[in-house]
Coordinates of C-alpha atoms and ligand atoms in Angstrom, one line a residue:
M1 CA 121.2 125.3 80.7
S2 CA 118.3 123.7 78.9
V3 CA 116.2 120.6 78.9
V4 CA 114.7 119.4 75.7
V5 CA 111.5 117.4 75.7
R6 CA 110.5 114.9 73.0
L7 CA 107.1 113.3 73.0
G8 CA 105.6 112.6 69.6
T9 CA 102.0 113.5 70.5
A10 CA 99.8 116.5 71.3
R11 CA 100.8 116.1 75.0
A12 CA 104.2 117.6 74.3
E13 CA 103.3 121.1 75.3
W14 CA 101.5 119.9 78.4
W15 CA 104.7 118.0 79.4
R16 CA 106.9 121.1 78.6
D17 CA 104.7 123.3 80.8
A18 CA 104.5 120.9 83.7
L19 CA 108.3 120.4 83.7
Q20 CA 109.0 124.1 83.3
D21 CA 106.8 124.9 86.4
L22 CA 108.8 122.4 88.4
L23 CA 112.2 123.3 87.0
P24 CA 112.2 127.1 86.9
E25 CA 116.0 127.2 87.0
V26 CA 116.3 125.7 83.5
E27 CA 114.6 126.5 80.1
V28 CA 112.5 123.6 78.9
R29 CA 112.3 123.4 75.1
L30 CA 110.4 121.2 72.8
W31 CA 112.3 118.7 70.6
D32 CA 111.0 120.3 67.4
D33 CA 112.2 123.8 68.5
P34 CA 115.4 123.1 70.6
G35 CA 117.2 126.4 69.8
D36 CA 120.9 126.0 69.9
N37 CA 121.6 122.3 70.3
A38 CA 124.9 123.0 72.1
E39 CA 122.9 124.6 75.0
V40 CA 120.9 121.4 75.7
E41 CA 122.2 119.4 78.7
Y42 CA 119.3 117.2 79.5
A43 CA 116.9 115.3 77.2
V44 CA 113.5 113.9 78.4
V45 CA 112.3 111.6 75.7
W46 CA 110.0 108.8 74.5
K47 CA 111.0 107.0 71.3
P48 CA 113.5 109.6 70.0
P49 CA 114.3 109.1 66.3
A50 CA 117.5 107.2 65.5
G51 CA 120.5 109.5 65.7
G52 CA 118.4 112.3 67.3
L53 CA 120.1 112.4 70.7
K54 CA 123.6 112.4 69.2
A55 CA 122.8 115.8 67.8
F56 CA 123.1 117.4 71.3
P57 CA 126.9 117.6 71.8
N58 CA 126.7 118.7 75.5
L59 CA 124.1 116.4 76.8
K60 CA 124.8 115.3 80.4
C61 CA 121.9 112.9 80.9
I62 CA 118.9 111.2 79.1
V63 CA 115.6 110.7 80.8
S64 CA 113.2 108.0 79.5
M65 CA 109.6 109.2 79.9
G66 CA 108.6 105.7 80.9
A67 CA 109.8 102.6 82.7
G68 CA 111.1 100.9 79.6
I69 CA 114.3 101.9 77.9
D70 CA 114.0 99.7 74.8
H71 CA 112.9 102.8 72.9
L72 CA 116.3 104.3 73.6
L73 CA 118.4 101.3 73.0
A74 CA 116.6 100.9 69.6
D75 CA 118.7 103.9 68.5
P76 CA 122.0 102.5 67.0
E77 CA 123.6 105.9 67.5
L78 CA 122.5 106.3 71.2
P79 CA 125.4 108.0 73.1
L80 CA 126.0 105.0 75.3
H81 CA 128.4 106.9 77.6
L82 CA 125.6 109.1 79.0
P83 CA 123.7 108.2 82.2
V84 CA 120.0 107.2 81.6
I85 CA 117.3 107.7 84.2
R86 CA 114.0 105.9 83.7
T87 CA 110.6 107.2 85.0
V88 CA 108.7 105.0 87.4
G89 CA 107.0 106.1 90.7
S90 CA 103.9 105.3 92.6
D91 CA 101.3 106.5 90.1
L92 CA 102.8 104.2 87.4
R93 CA 102.5 101.2 89.8
Q94 CA 99.0 102.2 90.9
R95 CA 97.7 102.4 87.3
M96 CA 99.3 99.1 86.4
R97 CA 97.8 97.5 89.5
E98 CA 94.4 98.7 88.5
Y99 CA 94.7 97.5 85.0
L100 CA 95.9 94.1 85.9
A101 CA 93.3 93.6 88.6
L102 CA 90.7 94.5 86.1
H103 CA 91.9 92.2 83.3
V104 CA 92.8 89.2 85.6
L105 CA 89.3 89.4 87.1
R106 CA 87.7 89.7 83.7
F107 CA 89.3 86.4 82.6
H108 CA 88.8 84.8 86.1
R109 CA 85.1 85.6 86.2
R110 CA 84.7 84.9 82.4
L111 CA 83.3 88.2 81.6
P112 CA 83.7 87.8 77.8
D113 CA 81.4 84.7 78.0
I114 CA 78.8 86.6 80.1
E115 CA 78.8 89.4 77.6
A116 CA 78.4 87.0 74.7
A117 CA 75.5 85.3 76.6
Q118 CA 73.8 88.7 77.0
R119 CA 74.1 89.3 73.3
R120 CA 72.2 86.0 72.8
K121 CA 69.7 87.0 75.5
A122 CA 70.9 83.9 77.4
W123 CA 70.7 84.0 81.3
D124 CA 73.8 81.7 81.7
Q125 CA 74.9 81.5 85.3
I126 CA 78.6 80.7 84.8
I127 CA 80.1 79.4 88.0
T128 CA 83.8 80.2 88.4
P129 CA 86.1 78.9 91.1
P130 CA 87.0 81.3 93.9
A131 CA 90.3 83.2 93.4
P132 CA 92.5 80.9 95.6
Q133 CA 91.8 78.1 93.1
R134 CA 93.0 80.2 90.2
S135 CA 96.7 80.4 89.5
V136 CA 98.1 83.6 88.0
G137 CA 101.6 83.8 86.7
V138 CA 103.5 87.1 86.5
M139 CA 106.5 87.2 84.2
G140 CA 108.8 90.0 85.5
L141 CA 109.0 90.7 89.2
G142 CA 110.5 94.2 89.1
N143 CA 109.1 97.6 90.0
M144 CA 105.7 96.9 88.6
G145 CA 105.5 93.1 88.4
A146 CA 106.2 92.5 92.1
D147 CA 103.7 95.2 93.0
A148 CA 101.0 93.8 90.7
A149 CA 101.7 90.3 92.0
R150 CA 101.1 91.5 95.6
T151 CA 97.8 93.1 94.5
L152 CA 96.7 89.8 93.0
V153 CA 97.6 88.0 96.3
D154 CA 95.5 90.5 98.2
L155 CA 92.6 89.7 95.9
G156 CA 93.0 86.0 96.9
F157 CA 94.7 84.5 93.8
T158 CA 97.4 81.9 93.9
V159 CA 100.3 83.8 92.4
R160 CA 103.5 82.6 90.8
G161 CA 106.2 84.9 89.6
W162 CA 109.2 84.5 87.3
S163 CA 112.3 86.7 87.1
R164 CA 115.8 86.5 85.9
R165 CA 117.5 86.2 89.3
P166 CA 116.1 84.4 92.4
K167 CA 113.6 86.3 94.5
R168 CA 111.7 85.8 97.8
L169 CA 108.4 87.6 97.9
H170 CA 105.9 87.0 100.6
G171 CA 102.9 84.9 99.5
I172 CA 104.2 84.4 95.9
K173 CA 105.8 81.3 94.6
C174 CA 108.9 82.6 92.8
F175 CA 110.7 80.9 89.9
H176 CA 113.7 82.2 88.0
G177 CA 115.7 81.7 84.9
E178 CA 115.3 79.5 81.8
E179 CA 115.6 76.3 83.9
Q180 CA 112.5 77.1 86.0
L181 CA 110.4 78.6 83.2
D182 CA 108.5 75.4 82.3
D183 CA 107.5 74.7 86.0
F184 CA 106.3 78.3 86.3
L185 CA 104.2 78.0 83.1
A186 CA 102.7 74.6 83.9
R187 CA 100.3 76.1 86.4
S188 CA 99.8 79.6 85.1
E189 CA 96.1 79.8 84.1
I190 CA 96.3 83.5 83.6
L191 CA 99.7 84.7 82.4
I192 CA 100.8 88.3 82.7
C193 CA 103.9 89.5 80.8
L194 CA 105.5 92.5 82.6
L195 CA 109.0 91.9 81.3
P196 CA 111.3 94.5 79.8
L197 CA 112.1 94.0 76.1
T198 CA 115.6 92.7 75.8
P199 CA 117.3 90.2 73.4
A200 CA 116.5 87.5 75.9
T201 CA 112.8 88.3 76.2
E202 CA 111.9 89.2 72.6
G203 CA 109.5 86.7 71.1
I204 CA 109.1 84.9 74.5
L205 CA 105.3 84.7 74.1
N206 CA 105.3 82.1 71.3
R207 CA 103.6 78.8 70.3
R208 CA 106.1 76.7 72.3
L209 CA 105.4 78.7 75.4
F210 CA 101.6 78.6 74.8
A211 CA 101.8 74.8 74.6
K212 CA 103.4 74.7 78.1
L213 CA 100.5 76.6 79.7
P214 CA 97.4 74.8 81.0
K215 CA 94.8 74.3 78.2
G216 CA 92.6 77.3 77.9
A217 CA 95.0 79.7 79.7
C218 CA 94.6 83.4 79.1
I219 CA 97.4 85.9 78.5
I220 CA 97.8 89.5 79.3
N221 CA 100.7 91.3 77.6
V222 CA 101.5 94.7 79.1
G223 CA 105.3 94.4 78.5
R224 CA 106.1 95.2 74.9
G225 CA 104.5 94.2 71.6
R226 CA 107.7 92.4 70.5
H227 CA 107.4 89.9 73.4
L228 CA 104.7 88.3 71.4
V229 CA 105.2 86.4 68.2
E230 CA 102.0 87.7 66.6
K231 CA 101.6 85.0 64.0
D232 CA 101.5 82.4 66.8
L233 CA 98.6 83.9 68.7
I234 CA 95.5 83.4 66.6
P235 CA 96.2 79.6 65.9
A236 CA 96.6 79.1 69.7
L237 CA 93.3 80.9 70.4
D238 CA 91.5 79.1 67.6
S239 CA 92.7 75.7 68.7
G240 CA 91.6 76.4 72.3
Q241 CA 95.1 76.1 73.7
L242 CA 94.6 79.7 74.8
G243 CA 91.3 81.0 76.0
G244 CA 91.8 84.7 75.5
A245 CA 94.4 87.4 75.1
T246 CA 94.5 91.0 76.4
L247 CA 97.1 93.0 74.6
D248 CA 98.0 96.5 75.7
V249 CA 101.2 96.6 73.5
L250 CA 101.7 95.6 69.9
H251 CA 104.5 95.5 67.4
V252 CA 103.1 98.5 65.6
E253 CA 100.9 100.9 67.7
P254 CA 98.3 101.5 66.5
P255 CA 98.1 98.3 64.4
A256 CA 97.2 98.6 60.7
E257 CA 93.4 98.8 60.0
D258 CA 93.4 95.3 58.5
H259 CA 95.3 93.7 61.4
P260 CA 93.4 90.5 62.4
F261 CA 93.8 91.3 66.1
W262 CA 91.2 94.2 65.8
I263 CA 88.3 91.8 65.2
H264 CA 89.3 88.5 66.8
P265 CA 86.6 87.6 69.3
K266 CA 89.1 86.3 71.9
I267 CA 91.4 89.3 71.7
L268 CA 90.9 92.5 73.6
L269 CA 93.2 95.4 72.5
T270 CA 93.9 98.4 74.7
P271 CA 95.9 101.3 73.3
H272 CA 99.0 101.1 75.5
I273 CA 97.2 102.6 78.4
A274 CA 97.9 100.0 81.1
S275 CA 99.9 102.6 82.9
L276 CA 100.3 105.7 80.9
I277 CA 102.2 108.5 82.7
D278 CA 100.3 111.8 82.7
P279 CA 102.4 115.0 82.6
E280 CA 101.3 116.2 86.0
S281 CA 102.5 113.2 88.0
G282 CA 105.2 112.2 85.5
A283 CA 106.8 115.6 85.5
K284 CA 107.0 115.5 89.4
V285 CA 109.0 112.3 89.2
I286 CA 111.2 113.5 86.4
A287 CA 111.9 116.9 88.0
E288 CA 112.8 115.2 91.3
N289 CA 115.2 112.9 89.5
L290 CA 116.8 115.7 87.5
K291 CA 117.3 117.8 90.6
L292 CA 119.1 114.9 92.3
F293 CA 121.2 114.4 89.2
M294 CA 122.0 118.2 88.9
A295 CA 123.0 118.2 92.6
G296 CA 125.4 115.3 92.0
K297 CA 123.3 113.1 94.3
P298 CA 122.5 109.4 93.7
V299 CA 119.3 108.9 91.5
P300 CA 117.4 105.8 92.5
D301 CA 115.9 105.4 89.0
M302 CA 119.2 105.3 87.2
V303 CA 119.4 102.5 84.6
D304 CA 122.2 100.0 84.3
L305 CA 122.6 100.1 80.5
K306 CA 124.7 97.0 80.5
Q307 CA 121.9 95.0 82.1
G308 CA 119.6 96.3 79.3
Y309 CA 116.6 97.2 81.4
Ligands
NDP1 P1 111.9 96.3 86.1 O1 113.2 96.6 85.3 O2 111.7 97.0 87.4 O3 111.7 94.8 86.3 C1 111.9 93.9 85.2 C2 111.7 92.4 85.7 O4 111.8 91.5 84.6 C3 112.7 92.0 86.8 O5 112.0 91.2 87.7 C4 113.7 91.2 86.0 O6 114.3 90.1 86.7 C5 112.7 90.5 84.9 N1 113.5 90.1 83.8 C6 114.3 90.8 82.9 N2 114.9 90.0 82.0 C7 114.4 88.8 82.3 C8 114.7 87.5 81.7 N3 115.5 87.3 80.6 N4 114.1 86.4 82.2 C9 113.3 86.5 83.3 N5 113.0 87.7 83.9 C10 113.6 88.8 83.4 O7 110.8 96.8 85.1 P2 109.3 97.4 85.4 O8 108.6 96.5 86.3 O9 109.5 98.8 85.8 O10 108.7 97.4 83.9 C11 108.7 96.2 83.1 C12 108.3 96.6 81.7 O11 106.9 96.9 81.7 C13 108.9 97.8 81.1 O12 110.2 97.5 80.6 C14 108.0 98.1 80.0 O13 108.3 97.4 78.8 C15 106.6 97.6 80.5 N6 105.7 98.8 80.8 C16 104.5 98.8 80.2 C17 103.6 99.8 80.5 C18 102.3 99.8 79.8 O14 101.6 100.8 80.1 N7 101.9 98.8 79.1 C19 103.9 100.8 81.5 C20 105.2 100.7 82.1 C21 106.1 99.7 81.8 P3 115.3 90.5 87.9 O15 114.4 91.0 89.0 O16 116.0 89.3 88.2 O17 116.2 91.6 87.4
OXD2 C1 106.6 102.5 79.9 C2 105.4 102.4 79.1 O1 107.6 101.9 79.6 O2 104.6 103.3 79.2 O3 106.6 103.3 80.9 O4 105.3 101.5 78.3

């Protein structure tokens, strides 16, 4: 019985070793050297190439090395009958919480303006309102969105959240569905996108949405690059409709050298590190889930492929 691991970076061997330590009963093999494909029963993957998973005829289960499953559904030949487990866990939430607290506070306390003032040698005492007078909107109230929203409440912010289905979360004004989107946006001065990428959410961060936000609102996209219509961002920033954008995810990662986002003064790019899973903690979550699956027990992180996230 074998597990094949695919991660297109130098961390592949680290992942293989971490998983092998935790799953001594199976042989963990790298994607590029899988041995006999027929022996592979489990695949642990991030962005597998199109048609790649179909090549393992005896696969029993696919594990996404991340919370999102859009990278799997992008494969038109994905064996859809197979169960899919995603990887979440407390470290992933912790890192996302840290990232969002950092970047919300950066916009809230106008750190970019303070840094610019320093470069001009100007001692500008910028007064910002206290957090309860700042309204933050969180799009996506799932595993990570609800957790991040709670962290922002704890920091004192006025927090609004938007999800597909109705939700009740203590201290958070919850909105849902298309019909409540405009009300949600109307008072979101800092807007976080923590949605999964699906046909319904692709391109949701566009000029029509920006126009519904309070003037000067800032956006933080930690969902997926394709949530953002990239060509709409710079005009919205240059007109002042948006005050700033922090982007952890992009259509193409890394973006081309001449991509205008690299040098725009109101854009901060981070290299998809908002909540990167490291092999030590990630392998623990994956091994636990695989052990449950192998024992025929329910796996809490099992994905409903029909729902699409
Ligand atoms: P979940 O699946 O737990 O939650 C998704 C949330 O989005 C749910 O609240 C869901 O609503 C809501 N949602 C889905 N579709 C719609 C829609 N059409 N309209 C309104 N709301 C919608 O996801 P996670 O919190 O685990 O992760 C979210 C995404 O974050 C991942 O898919 C991934 O793309 C991204 N991510 C980014 C990372 C990074 O480092 N940048 C790290 C990890 C994840 P409902 O509750 O009603 O189902
Ligand atoms: C994820 C991610 O989906 O890292 O986990 O983006």
